[in-house]
Coordinates of C-alpha atoms and ligand atoms in Angstrom, one line a residue:
M1 CA -148.0 259.8 167.6
H2 CA -147.7 257.7 164.0
V3 CA -146.9 254.2 164.6
A4 CA -146.1 252.5 160.9
N5 CA -147.5 249.5 160.2
P6 CA -145.2 246.8 159.7
I7 CA -146.1 245.8 156.2
M8 CA -146.7 248.6 153.7
T9 CA -150.2 247.9 151.6
L10 CA -150.0 247.5 148.1
G11 CA -152.3 248.4 145.3
V12 CA -152.0 246.6 142.1
N13 CA -152.7 249.1 138.9
I14 CA -154.2 246.7 136.5
D15 CA -154.0 249.2 133.5
H16 CA -151.3 247.5 131.7
I17 CA -153.5 244.2 131.1
A18 CA -156.0 246.3 129.3
V19 CA -153.1 247.9 127.3
L20 CA -152.5 244.6 126.1
R21 CA -155.8 244.0 125.1
E22 CA -156.4 247.2 123.6
A23 CA -152.8 246.2 121.2
R24 CA -155.5 244.0 119.2
K25 CA -158.9 245.7 120.5
I26 CA -160.2 242.5 121.3
N27 CA -161.5 241.0 124.6
D28 CA -158.4 239.3 125.8
P29 CA -156.9 239.4 128.3
D30 CA -159.7 240.6 130.3
P31 CA -158.5 243.0 133.3
L32 CA -161.4 241.5 135.8
M33 CA -159.3 237.9 135.6
A34 CA -156.7 239.7 137.5
L35 CA -159.1 240.8 140.8
S36 CA -159.3 237.4 142.3
I37 CA -155.4 236.7 141.4
C38 CA -154.1 239.9 143.1
A39 CA -156.4 239.2 146.0
Q40 CA -155.2 235.8 146.6
S41 CA -151.5 236.8 146.0
G42 CA -151.3 239.5 148.9
A43 CA -152.4 242.5 147.2
D44 CA -154.4 245.6 149.6
Q45 CA -155.9 247.5 146.6
I46 CA -157.0 247.3 142.7
T47 CA -156.2 250.7 141.3
I48 CA -156.9 251.5 137.8
H49 CA -157.0 254.7 135.3
L50 CA -159.8 255.8 133.6
R51 CA -158.0 258.1 130.7
E52 CA -160.2 260.6 129.1
D53 CA -158.7 259.2 125.9
R54 CA -159.9 255.6 127.0
R55 CA -156.7 254.2 125.9
H56 CA -156.6 251.4 128.2
I57 CA -159.7 250.7 130.8
H58 CA -163.1 251.6 129.6
D59 CA -166.1 252.7 131.2
E60 CA -167.6 249.0 131.2
D61 CA -164.2 247.8 132.5
A62 CA -164.6 250.2 135.5
H63 CA -167.9 249.4 136.3
R64 CA -167.2 245.5 135.6
I65 CA -164.2 245.9 138.1
I66 CA -165.5 248.0 140.7
A67 CA -168.7 245.7 140.9
S68 CA -166.9 242.7 141.6
S69 CA -163.7 243.3 143.0
P70 CA -162.7 241.7 146.4
L71 CA -160.5 244.4 146.9
P72 CA -161.2 248.1 147.5
V73 CA -160.9 250.0 144.0
N74 CA -158.6 253.0 143.6
L75 CA -159.8 254.9 140.5
E76 CA -157.5 257.2 138.9
C77 CA -158.9 260.1 137.1
A78 CA -158.8 263.4 135.9
I79 CA -160.1 266.4 137.6
E80 CA -162.4 267.2 134.2
P81 CA -166.1 267.8 135.5
S82 CA -167.5 265.2 132.9
I83 CA -165.3 262.6 134.2
I84 CA -165.8 263.5 138.0
D85 CA -169.6 262.8 137.1
I86 CA -168.7 259.6 135.5
V87 CA -166.4 258.3 139.0
C88 CA -169.3 259.3 141.0
A89 CA -171.8 257.3 139.0
L90 CA -169.1 254.3 139.4
R91 CA -168.6 255.0 143.2
P92 CA -165.3 253.5 143.8
H93 CA -163.8 253.7 147.2
R94 CA -161.3 255.8 146.4
A95 CA -160.8 258.4 143.5
T96 CA -157.6 259.6 142.9
L97 CA -157.1 262.6 141.0
V98 CA -154.2 263.0 138.7
P99 CA -153.2 265.4 135.8
E100 CA -153.7 264.2 132.3
K101 CA -152.1 265.0 129.1
R102 CA -153.3 263.3 125.9
E103 CA -150.1 262.9 124.4
E104 CA -148.3 261.9 127.4
V105 CA -147.2 258.5 127.7
T106 CA -148.0 257.8 131.3
T107 CA -148.9 260.3 134.0
E108 CA -145.5 262.6 134.0
G109 CA -145.8 264.8 136.8
G110 CA -148.3 265.5 140.3
L111 CA -151.3 267.9 140.0
D112 CA -150.9 271.4 139.6
V113 CA -152.7 272.0 143.2
L114 CA -152.5 275.8 143.2
G115 CA -153.0 276.7 139.9
K116 CA -156.2 273.9 139.5
Y117 CA -157.1 274.7 142.9
D118 CA -160.9 275.8 142.5
L119 CA -161.3 272.9 139.8
I120 CA -159.9 270.6 142.5
S121 CA -162.2 272.0 145.3
T122 CA -165.3 271.5 143.2
A123 CA -164.4 268.1 142.2
I124 CA -163.5 266.7 145.9
K125 CA -166.9 268.2 147.3
K126 CA -168.8 266.0 144.4
L127 CA -166.6 263.1 145.3
H128 CA -167.2 263.5 149.0
Q129 CA -171.1 263.7 148.4
H130 CA -170.8 260.3 147.0
E131 CA -168.9 259.0 149.8
I132 CA -165.5 258.5 147.5
E133 CA -162.7 259.3 149.5
V134 CA -160.0 261.5 147.5
S135 CA -156.7 260.9 147.1
L136 CA -154.2 264.0 145.2
F137 CA -151.3 262.7 143.1
V138 CA -148.9 265.3 143.6
D139 CA -145.0 266.0 143.2
P140 CA -143.2 265.7 146.7
T141 CA -143.2 269.4 147.4
L142 CA -144.6 271.2 150.8
E143 CA -146.7 273.4 148.9
A144 CA -148.5 271.0 147.4
I145 CA -149.0 268.9 150.5
E146 CA -149.9 272.0 152.3
A147 CA -152.6 272.7 149.6
S148 CA -154.0 269.1 149.7
E149 CA -154.8 269.3 153.3
R150 CA -156.5 272.5 152.9
L151 CA -158.5 271.0 150.0
G152 CA -159.8 268.4 152.1
A153 CA -158.3 265.4 150.8
E154 CA -157.8 262.5 153.1
W155 CA -154.8 261.0 151.0
V156 CA -151.9 262.3 149.6
E157 CA -149.8 259.9 146.8
L158 CA -146.3 261.1 146.3
H159 CA -145.1 261.0 142.6
T160 CA -141.9 259.0 142.6
G161 CA -141.1 259.4 138.9
S162 CA -138.0 261.1 139.5
Y163 CA -136.8 259.0 142.0
A164 CA -137.2 256.5 140.1
N165 CA -135.8 257.6 136.8
L166 CA -132.2 258.8 138.8
Y167 CA -132.3 255.1 140.4
A168 CA -132.3 253.2 137.1
M169 CA -129.8 255.7 135.9
R170 CA -127.5 255.3 138.7
H171 CA -127.9 252.0 139.1
S172 CA -127.5 250.5 135.1
A173 CA -127.0 253.9 133.2
L174 CA -129.9 253.2 131.2
P175 CA -133.4 256.1 132.3
H176 CA -136.2 253.9 133.6
S177 CA -138.2 256.5 131.2
H178 CA -137.2 258.0 128.0
H179 CA -138.2 261.2 128.7
A180 CA -135.2 261.5 131.2
I181 CA -132.9 261.3 128.1
E182 CA -131.3 264.5 129.0
E183 CA -130.2 263.4 132.6
L184 CA -127.8 261.2 131.3
K185 CA -125.0 263.6 130.9
L186 CA -124.8 263.6 134.7
S187 CA -121.6 262.1 136.1
R188 CA -121.8 259.3 138.5
N189 CA -121.4 261.3 141.8
E190 CA -124.1 264.1 140.0
L191 CA -126.6 261.1 139.8
T192 CA -125.9 260.0 143.5
E193 CA -126.3 263.3 144.9
R194 CA -129.5 264.1 142.8
L195 CA -130.9 260.5 143.6
E196 CA -130.1 261.1 147.5
N197 CA -132.2 264.6 146.7
A198 CA -135.2 263.0 144.9
Y199 CA -135.4 260.4 148.0
G200 CA -134.7 262.9 150.5
T201 CA -138.0 265.2 149.1
I202 CA -140.1 262.3 149.2
V203 CA -139.1 261.3 152.9
D204 CA -139.8 264.9 153.7
A205 CA -142.9 265.2 151.7
A206 CA -144.4 262.3 153.4
N207 CA -143.3 263.2 156.7
Y208 CA -144.9 266.6 156.4
A209 CA -148.3 265.1 154.9
R210 CA -148.1 262.7 157.6
S211 CA -147.9 265.5 160.5
L212 CA -151.1 267.2 159.0
G213 CA -153.1 264.2 159.3
L214 CA -153.1 263.0 155.5
K215 CA -152.5 259.4 154.6
V216 CA -150.0 259.0 152.1
A217 CA -149.4 256.7 149.5
A218 CA -146.6 256.9 146.7
G219 CA -146.3 255.5 143.3
H220 CA -144.7 255.5 139.5
G221 CA -142.1 253.7 138.2
L222 CA -141.7 251.7 141.3
N223 CA -140.1 248.5 141.0
Y224 CA -138.4 245.1 142.1
Q225 CA -135.1 246.9 142.6
N226 CA -136.0 250.5 143.4
V227 CA -139.0 249.9 146.0
A228 CA -136.7 248.7 149.2
S229 CA -135.9 252.4 150.1
I230 CA -139.3 253.5 149.4
V231 CA -140.8 251.1 151.9
M232 CA -138.4 251.9 154.7
I233 CA -140.4 255.3 154.8
D234 CA -142.7 254.6 157.6
T235 CA -144.9 257.4 157.1
I236 CA -145.9 256.0 153.8
E237 CA -148.4 253.4 154.1
E238 CA -149.3 252.5 150.5
L239 CA -147.7 251.7 147.2
N240 CA -149.6 251.8 144.1
I241 CA -147.5 250.1 141.6
G242 CA -148.6 248.6 137.8
Q243 CA -146.2 248.5 135.0
S244 CA -143.1 246.5 136.7
I245 CA -145.8 243.8 138.2
I246 CA -147.6 243.3 135.2
A247 CA -144.2 243.3 133.0
R248 CA -142.8 240.6 135.4
S249 CA -146.2 238.6 135.4
V250 CA -145.3 238.2 131.5
F251 CA -142.6 235.6 132.5
T252 CA -143.8 234.6 136.1
G253 CA -147.5 234.6 136.1
L254 CA -149.3 237.5 137.8
A255 CA -149.6 235.4 141.3
S256 CA -146.0 235.3 141.7
A257 CA -145.2 238.9 140.2
V258 CA -147.6 240.6 143.0
S259 CA -146.7 238.1 145.8
D260 CA -142.9 238.8 145.4
M261 CA -144.1 242.7 145.0
K262 CA -146.1 242.0 148.7
T263 CA -142.9 240.1 150.2
L264 CA -140.9 243.6 149.1
C265 CA -143.3 245.8 151.3
Q266 CA -142.4 244.0 154.5
R267 CA -141.0 246.7 156.5
Ligands
PXP301 N1 -150.0 256.2 140.6 C1 -150.2 256.6 140.0 C2 -151.4 258.0 140.5 C3 -150.4 256.8 138.5 O1 -151.1 257.5 137.9 C4 -149.8 255.6 138.0 C5 -149.5 255.2 136.6 O2 -150.9 254.7 136.0 C6 -149.1 254.6 139.1 C7 -149.2 254.8 140.3 C8 -148.5 253.2 138.6 O3 -147.1 253.6 138.2 P1 -146.6 252.4 137.2 O4 -147.2 251.9 136.4 O5 -145.4 253.1 136.7 O6 -146.0 251.5 138.3

């Protein structure tokens, strides 16, 4: 039987430090400087996304971060063979395969695990040959999870974006993401129902994944307000959180932004 870890592990996604640097295309702030602060403040993992357009983290960043991180590095990447080859050479602890569209602001949905089955399968085999464990970033559906298990991934990361958007709309009348504007027309009762459904699908997906022997992470749009109910799901063992932590760090410093989130990860 699965025994829940009393503390959810926390991967801190530091892409947004590089976003700030890229706003000026200079060398400051350097995401490398976040590593020891995150480690000392309770983070369990560093997460970065090497996007195909290199809009924030660059190859050289990924190389330096993997070489010097005191914590395991989870490298998010697309399933394109050329990117997978780069990831194999970088040898992070884990690769999380995500869908990527150039025009998107952030990763908008989970992988099309069934539609891209063969490409994902090839990517997983290559990564495993380089001793890199694999996570698939999926929408919380039973089909995606069943396919992830068949593909031989060690982890699934459940996309919490819909839950986060609905949570923000229900509690502040503002969508977490501007992509959710059409949902604003919903009444309070409809929002409550949709939020409960979105949460229920995450619970069901996490339990199902765990029952198949997969390790379960979750992420996207999680923040200091909406994380509590996700932490309650004891079949989820890890969260990957970026934007809200880096946003808070502007006002409080990175150390307290990370340790505040880690405190919320206590079950
Ligand atoms: N997990 C995955 C797979 C992601 O793609 C992202 C966004 O890069 C995150 C977690 C973190 O999302 P956020 O920045 O909204 O916390």
